[in-house]
Amino acid sequence: MNKPCIFCEIAAGRMNAEIVHEDEHVVAFRDIHPQAPMHVLIIPRKHISSMLEIAPEDAELLGHMHLTARKLARDLGIAEGGYRSIFNCGTDAGQTVWHIHLHLMGGRSMGWPPWPGN
């Protein structure tokens, strides 16, 4: 039997998370392993396993995720100094949960390339 998707469980309210935003399309919550002083994950309520699985009809949802990131960056006080937003796709990119999620990170200077420590 397949294990339930942890992000689907959070989106449905069946698993606890420190939620900072939710609407009919997305839920945003603080990452439990933050890589920056401010690290929030923005997930769609719709289950999409990977960026490889997105379809043309998901374009509006992906745009909504980015607009939510912009709003949260302002609300959480990281917009002025700058922030990073990232989708990881696949294990080599660091994807560990198979439900797309947009990382919103800020609150410190970040180098490039985004190796550990940057």
Coordinates of N, CA, C and O in Angstrom, one line a residue:
M1 N 0.8 -1.2 0.0 CA 0.0 0.0 0.0 C 0.9 1.2 0.0 O 1.9 1.3 0.7
N2 N 0.5 2.2 -0.8 CA 1.3 3.5 -0.9 C 1.1 4.3 0.4 O 0.0 4.4 0.9
K3 N 2.2 4.9 0.8 CA 2.2 5.8 2.0 C 1.5 7.2 1.5 O 1.8 7.6 0.4
P4 N 0.7 7.8 2.3 CA 0.1 9.1 2.0 C 1.2 10.1 1.8 O 2.2 10.1 2.4
C5 N 0.9 11.0 0.8 CA 1.8 12.1 0.6 C 1.8 13.1 1.8 O 0.7 13.6 2.1
I6 N 2.9 13.4 2.4 CA 3.0 14.2 3.5 C 2.5 15.6 3.2 O 1.8 16.3 4.0
F7 N 2.8 16.2 2.0 CA 2.3 17.5 1.7 C 0.8 17.5 1.4 O 0.1 18.5 1.7
C8 N 0.3 16.5 0.9 CA -1.2 16.4 0.7 C -1.9 16.3 2.1 O -2.9 16.9 2.3
E9 N -1.2 15.6 3.0 CA -1.8 15.6 4.4 C -1.8 17.0 5.0 O -2.7 17.3 5.7
I10 N -0.7 17.7 4.9 CA -0.6 19.1 5.4 C -1.7 20.0 4.7 O -2.4 20.7 5.4
A11 N -1.8 19.9 3.4 CA -2.8 20.7 2.7 C -4.2 20.4 3.1 O -5.0 21.3 3.2
A12 N -4.5 19.1 3.5 CA -5.8 18.7 3.9 C -6.0 19.0 5.4 O -7.2 18.8 5.9
G13 N -5.0 19.5 6.1 CA -5.2 19.8 7.5 C -5.1 18.5 8.4 O -5.4 18.6 9.6
R14 N -4.6 17.4 7.9 CA -4.5 16.2 8.7 C -3.1 16.0 9.3 O -2.9 15.1 10.1
M15 N -2.2 16.9 9.0 CA -0.9 16.9 9.6 C -0.5 18.3 10.0 O -0.8 19.2 9.2
N16 N 0.2 18.4 11.1 CA 0.5 19.8 11.6 C 1.7 20.3 10.8 O 2.6 19.6 10.4
A17 N 1.6 21.7 10.6 CA 2.7 22.4 10.0 C 2.5 23.9 10.5 O 1.4 24.3 10.9
E18 N 3.6 24.6 10.5 CA 3.5 26.1 10.9 C 3.1 26.9 9.7 O 3.9 27.4 8.9
I19 N 1.8 26.9 9.4 CA 1.2 27.5 8.2 C 1.3 29.0 8.3 O 0.9 29.6 9.3
V20 N 1.8 29.7 7.3 CA 1.9 31.1 7.2 C 0.9 31.7 6.2 O 0.7 32.9 6.2
H21 N 0.3 30.9 5.3 CA -0.6 31.3 4.3 C -1.4 30.1 3.8 O -0.8 29.0 3.6
E22 N -2.6 30.3 3.5 CA -3.4 29.3 2.8 C -4.5 30.0 2.0 O -5.1 31.0 2.5
D23 N -4.9 29.5 0.9 CA -6.0 29.9 0.1 C -6.6 28.7 -0.6 O -6.1 27.6 -0.3
E24 N -7.4 28.9 -1.6 CA -8.1 27.7 -2.2 C -7.1 26.9 -3.1 O -7.4 25.8 -3.4
H25 N -6.0 27.5 -3.5 CA -5.1 26.8 -4.4 C -3.8 26.3 -3.7 O -3.2 25.3 -4.2
V26 N -3.3 27.0 -2.7 CA -2.0 26.7 -2.1 C -2.0 26.8 -0.6 O -2.9 27.4 0.0
V27 N -1.0 26.2 0.0 CA -0.7 26.3 1.4 C 0.8 26.6 1.5 O 1.6 26.0 0.8
A28 N 1.1 27.5 2.4 CA 2.5 27.8 2.7 C 2.8 27.6 4.1 O 2.0 28.0 5.0
F29 N 4.0 27.0 4.4 CA 4.4 26.7 5.8 C 5.9 26.8 5.9 O 6.6 26.6 5.0
R30 N 6.3 26.9 7.2 CA 7.7 27.0 7.4 C 8.4 25.6 7.3 O 7.8 24.6 7.7
D31 N 9.6 25.6 6.6 CA 10.3 24.4 6.4 C 10.8 23.9 7.7 O 11.3 24.7 8.5
I32 N 10.7 22.6 8.0 CA 11.2 22.0 9.3 C 12.7 21.9 9.3 O 13.3 21.6 10.3
H33 N 13.4 22.0 8.1 CA 14.9 22.0 8.1 C 15.3 23.3 7.3 O 15.8 23.2 6.2
P34 N 15.1 24.4 7.9 CA 15.4 25.7 7.2 C 16.8 25.8 6.7 O 17.8 25.5 7.5
Q35 N 17.0 26.4 5.5 CA 18.4 26.6 5.0 C 18.7 28.1 5.0 O 19.7 28.5 4.4
A36 N 17.8 28.9 5.5 CA 17.9 30.3 5.6 C 17.1 30.8 6.8 O 16.2 30.1 7.3
P37 N 17.3 32.0 7.4 CA 16.5 32.5 8.5 C 15.0 32.4 8.2 O 14.2 32.2 9.1
M38 N 14.7 32.7 7.0 CA 13.3 32.6 6.5 C 13.2 31.5 5.4 O 13.9 31.7 4.4
H39 N 12.6 30.4 5.7 CA 12.5 29.4 4.7 C 11.1 28.8 4.8 O 10.7 28.2 5.7
V40 N 10.3 29.1 3.7 CA 8.9 28.7 3.6 C 8.7 27.8 2.4 O 9.4 28.1 1.4
L41 N 7.9 26.8 2.5 CA 7.5 26.0 1.3 C 6.1 26.4 0.9 O 5.2 26.5 1.7
I42 N 5.9 26.6 -0.4 CA 4.6 26.9 -0.9 C 4.2 25.7 -1.8 O 4.9 25.3 -2.7
I43 N 3.1 25.0 -1.4 CA 2.7 23.8 -2.1 C 1.3 24.0 -2.7 O 0.4 24.7 -2.1
P44 N 1.0 23.4 -3.8 CA -0.3 23.4 -4.4 C -1.2 22.4 -3.6 O -0.7 21.4 -3.1
R45 N -2.5 22.7 -3.5 CA -3.4 21.7 -2.9 C -3.5 20.5 -3.9 O -3.7 19.4 -3.4
K46 N -3.4 20.7 -5.1 CA -3.4 19.7 -6.1 C -2.1 18.9 -6.1 O -1.1 19.5 -6.1
H47 N -2.2 17.6 -6.0 CA -1.0 16.7 -6.0 C -0.4 16.7 -7.4 O -1.0 16.2 -8.3
I48 N 0.8 17.1 -7.5 CA 1.6 17.0 -8.7 C 3.0 16.5 -8.2 O 3.6 17.2 -7.4
S49 N 3.4 15.3 -8.6 CA 4.6 14.7 -8.0 C 5.9 15.5 -8.3 O 6.8 15.5 -7.4
S50 N 6.1 16.0 -9.5 CA 7.3 16.6 -9.9 C 7.1 17.6 -10.9 O 6.0 17.6 -11.6
M51 N 8.0 18.5 -11.1 CA 7.9 19.5 -12.2 C 7.8 18.8 -13.6 O 7.3 19.3 -14.5
L52 N 8.3 17.5 -13.7 CA 8.2 16.8 -14.9 C 6.7 16.4 -15.2 O 6.4 16.0 -16.3
E53 N 5.9 16.5 -14.2 CA 4.5 16.1 -14.3 C 3.5 17.3 -14.6 O 2.3 17.1 -14.7
I54 N 4.1 18.5 -14.6 CA 3.2 19.6 -14.8 C 2.6 19.6 -16.2 O 3.2 19.1 -17.1
A55 N 1.4 20.1 -16.4 CA 0.7 20.1 -17.6 C 0.4 21.6 -18.0 O 0.4 22.5 -17.1
P56 N 0.1 21.8 -19.3 CA -0.3 23.2 -19.7 C -1.4 23.8 -18.8 O -1.3 25.0 -18.5
E57 N -2.3 23.0 -18.4 CA -3.4 23.5 -17.5 C -2.9 23.9 -16.1 O -3.7 24.5 -15.3
D58 N -1.7 23.6 -15.7 CA -1.1 24.0 -14.4 C -0.5 25.3 -14.5 O 0.0 25.8 -13.4
A59 N -0.4 26.0 -15.6 CA 0.3 27.2 -15.7 C -0.2 28.3 -14.8 O 0.6 29.0 -14.1
E60 N -1.5 28.4 -14.7 CA -2.1 29.4 -13.8 C -1.7 29.1 -12.3 O -1.4 30.0 -11.5
L61 N -1.8 27.8 -11.9 CA -1.4 27.4 -10.6 C 0.1 27.7 -10.3 O 0.4 28.3 -9.2
L62 N 1.0 27.5 -11.2 CA 2.4 27.8 -11.0 C 2.6 29.3 -10.9 O 3.4 29.8 -10.0
G63 N 1.9 30.1 -11.7 CA 1.9 31.5 -11.5 C 1.4 32.0 -10.2 O 2.0 32.9 -9.6
H64 N 0.3 31.3 -9.7 CA -0.2 31.7 -8.4 C 0.8 31.4 -7.3 O 0.9 32.1 -6.3
M65 N 1.5 30.3 -7.5 CA 2.6 30.0 -6.5 C 3.6 31.1 -6.4 O 4.0 31.5 -5.3
H66 N 4.0 31.6 -7.6 CA 5.0 32.6 -7.6 C 4.5 33.9 -7.0 O 5.2 34.7 -6.3
L67 N 3.2 34.2 -7.3 CA 2.6 35.5 -6.8 C 2.5 35.4 -5.3 O 2.6 36.3 -4.6
T68 N 2.2 34.2 -4.8 CA 2.1 33.9 -3.4 C 3.5 34.1 -2.7 O 3.6 34.7 -1.7
A69 N 4.5 33.7 -3.4 CA 5.9 33.9 -2.9 C 6.2 35.4 -2.8 O 6.8 35.8 -1.8
R70 N 5.8 36.1 -3.8 CA 6.1 37.6 -3.8 C 5.4 38.2 -2.6 O 5.9 39.0 -1.8
K71 N 4.1 37.8 -2.4 CA 3.3 38.4 -1.3 C 3.9 38.0 0.1 O 4.1 38.8 1.0
L72 N 4.3 36.7 0.2 CA 4.9 36.3 1.5 C 6.2 36.9 1.7 O 6.6 37.3 2.9
A73 N 7.0 37.1 0.7 CA 8.3 37.8 0.9 C 8.1 39.2 1.5 O 8.8 39.6 2.4
R74 N 7.1 39.9 1.0 CA 6.8 41.2 1.5 C 6.3 41.1 3.0 O 6.7 41.8 3.9
D75 N 5.3 40.2 3.2 CA 4.7 40.0 4.5 C 5.7 39.6 5.5 O 5.6 40.0 6.7
L76 N 6.6 38.8 5.1 CA 7.6 38.2 6.1 C 8.9 39.0 6.2 O 9.8 38.7 6.9
G77 N 8.9 40.1 5.5 CA 10.0 41.1 5.7 C 11.3 40.8 5.0 O 12.4 41.3 5.3
I78 N 11.3 39.9 3.9 CA 12.5 39.6 3.2 C 12.5 40.1 1.8 O 13.6 40.0 1.1
A79 N 11.5 40.8 1.3 CA 11.4 41.3 0.0 C 12.5 42.4 -0.3 O 13.2 42.4 -1.3
E80 N 12.6 43.3 0.7 CA 13.5 44.4 0.5 C 15.0 44.0 0.3 O 15.6 44.5 -0.6
G81 N 15.4 43.1 1.1 CA 16.8 42.6 1.0 C 17.0 41.6 -0.1 O 18.2 41.4 -0.6
G82 N 16.0 41.0 -0.6 CA 16.1 40.0 -1.6 C 15.8 38.6 -1.1 O 15.9 38.3 0.1
Y83 N 15.3 37.8 -2.0 CA 15.0 36.4 -1.6 C 15.2 35.5 -2.8 O 15.4 35.9 -3.9
R84 N 15.2 34.2 -2.5 CA 15.4 33.1 -3.5 C 14.1 32.3 -3.5 O 13.6 31.9 -2.5
S85 N 13.7 31.9 -4.7 CA 12.6 31.0 -4.9 C 13.0 29.9 -5.8 O 13.6 30.1 -6.9
I86 N 12.8 28.6 -5.4 CA 13.4 27.5 -6.1 C 12.4 26.3 -6.1 O 11.8 26.0 -5.1
F87 N 12.3 25.7 -7.3 CA 11.7 24.4 -7.4 C 12.8 23.4 -7.7 O 13.6 23.6 -8.6
N88 N 12.9 22.3 -6.9 CA 13.8 21.3 -7.1 C 13.1 20.2 -7.9 O 11.9 19.9 -7.6
C89 N 13.7 19.6 -8.9 CA 13.1 18.6 -9.7 C 14.0 17.3 -9.8 O 15.0 17.4 -10.4
G90 N 13.6 16.3 -9.1 CA 14.4 15.0 -9.1 C 15.4 15.0 -8.0 O 15.7 15.9 -7.3
T91 N 15.9 13.8 -7.8 CA 16.8 13.5 -6.7 C 18.1 14.2 -6.8 O 18.7 14.7 -5.8
D92 N 18.6 14.3 -8.0 CA 19.9 15.0 -8.2 C 19.8 16.5 -7.9 O 20.8 17.2 -7.5
A93 N 18.6 17.1 -8.0 CA 18.4 18.5 -7.7 C 18.0 18.7 -6.2 O 17.9 19.8 -5.7
G94 N 17.9 17.6 -5.4 CA 17.6 17.7 -4.0 C 16.1 17.5 -3.7 O 15.7 17.7 -2.5
Q95 N 15.3 17.1 -4.6 CA 13.9 16.8 -4.3 C 13.7 15.6 -3.4 O 14.2 14.5 -3.8
T96 N 13.1 15.8 -2.2 CA 13.0 14.6 -1.3 C 11.5 14.3 -1.0 O 11.2 13.2 -0.5
V97 N 10.6 15.2 -1.3 CA 9.2 15.0 -1.2 C 8.6 15.1 -2.6 O 8.8 16.1 -3.3
W98 N 7.9 14.0 -3.0 CA 7.3 13.9 -4.3 C 5.9 14.6 -4.4 O 4.9 13.9 -4.7
H99 N 6.0 15.9 -4.2 CA 4.8 16.8 -4.4 C 5.5 18.1 -4.6 O 6.3 18.6 -3.8
I100 N 5.2 18.8 -5.8 CA 6.0 20.0 -6.1 C 5.8 21.0 -5.0 O 4.8 21.1 -4.3
H101 N 6.9 21.8 -4.8 CA 6.9 22.8 -3.7 C 7.9 23.9 -4.1 O 9.0 23.6 -4.6
L102 N 7.5 25.1 -3.9 CA 8.4 26.2 -4.2 C 9.0 26.7 -2.8 O 8.3 27.0 -1.9
H103 N 10.3 26.6 -2.8 CA 11.1 27.1 -1.6 C 11.2 28.6 -1.7 O 11.6 29.2 -2.8
L104 N 10.8 29.3 -0.7 CA 11.0 30.8 -0.5 C 12.0 31.0 0.6 O 11.7 30.6 1.7
M105 N 13.2 31.5 0.3 CA 14.2 31.7 1.3 C 14.8 33.1 1.3 O 14.9 33.7 0.2
G106 N 15.1 33.6 2.5 CA 15.6 34.9 2.6 C 16.1 35.2 4.0 O 16.1 34.3 4.8
G107 N 16.5 36.4 4.2 CA 17.0 36.8 5.6 C 18.5 36.7 5.7 O 19.0 36.9 6.8
R108 N 19.2 36.3 4.7 CA 20.6 36.3 4.7 C 21.1 36.4 3.3 O 20.4 36.2 2.3
S109 N 22.4 36.8 3.1 CA 23.0 36.9 1.8 C 23.2 35.4 1.3 O 23.7 34.6 2.1
M110 N 22.9 35.2 0.1 CA 23.1 33.8 -0.5 C 24.0 34.0 -1.7 O 23.8 34.8 -2.6
G111 N 25.0 33.1 -1.8 CA 25.9 33.1 -2.9 C 25.4 32.3 -4.1 O 24.3 31.7 -4.1
W112 N 26.2 32.3 -5.1 CA 25.8 31.6 -6.3 C 27.1 30.9 -6.8 O 28.2 31.6 -6.8
P113 N 27.2 29.7 -7.2 CA 26.1 28.8 -7.3 C 25.6 28.3 -6.0 O 26.3 28.5 -4.9
P114 N 24.4 27.8 -5.9 CA 23.7 27.4 -4.7 C 24.2 26.1 -4.0 O 23.4 25.2 -3.7
W115 N 25.5 26.0 -3.8 CA 26.1 24.8 -3.2 C 25.8 24.9 -1.7 O 25.5 26.0 -1.2
P116 N 25.9 23.8 -0.9 CA 25.7 23.9 0.5 C 26.5 25.1 1.1 O 27.7 25.3 0.8
G117 N 25.9 25.8 2.0 CA 26.6 26.9 2.6 C 26.2 28.2 2.0 O 26.5 29.3 2.5
N118 N 25.7 28.2 0.8 CA 25.3 29.4 0.0 C 23.8 29.6 0.2 O 23.1 30.2 -0.3

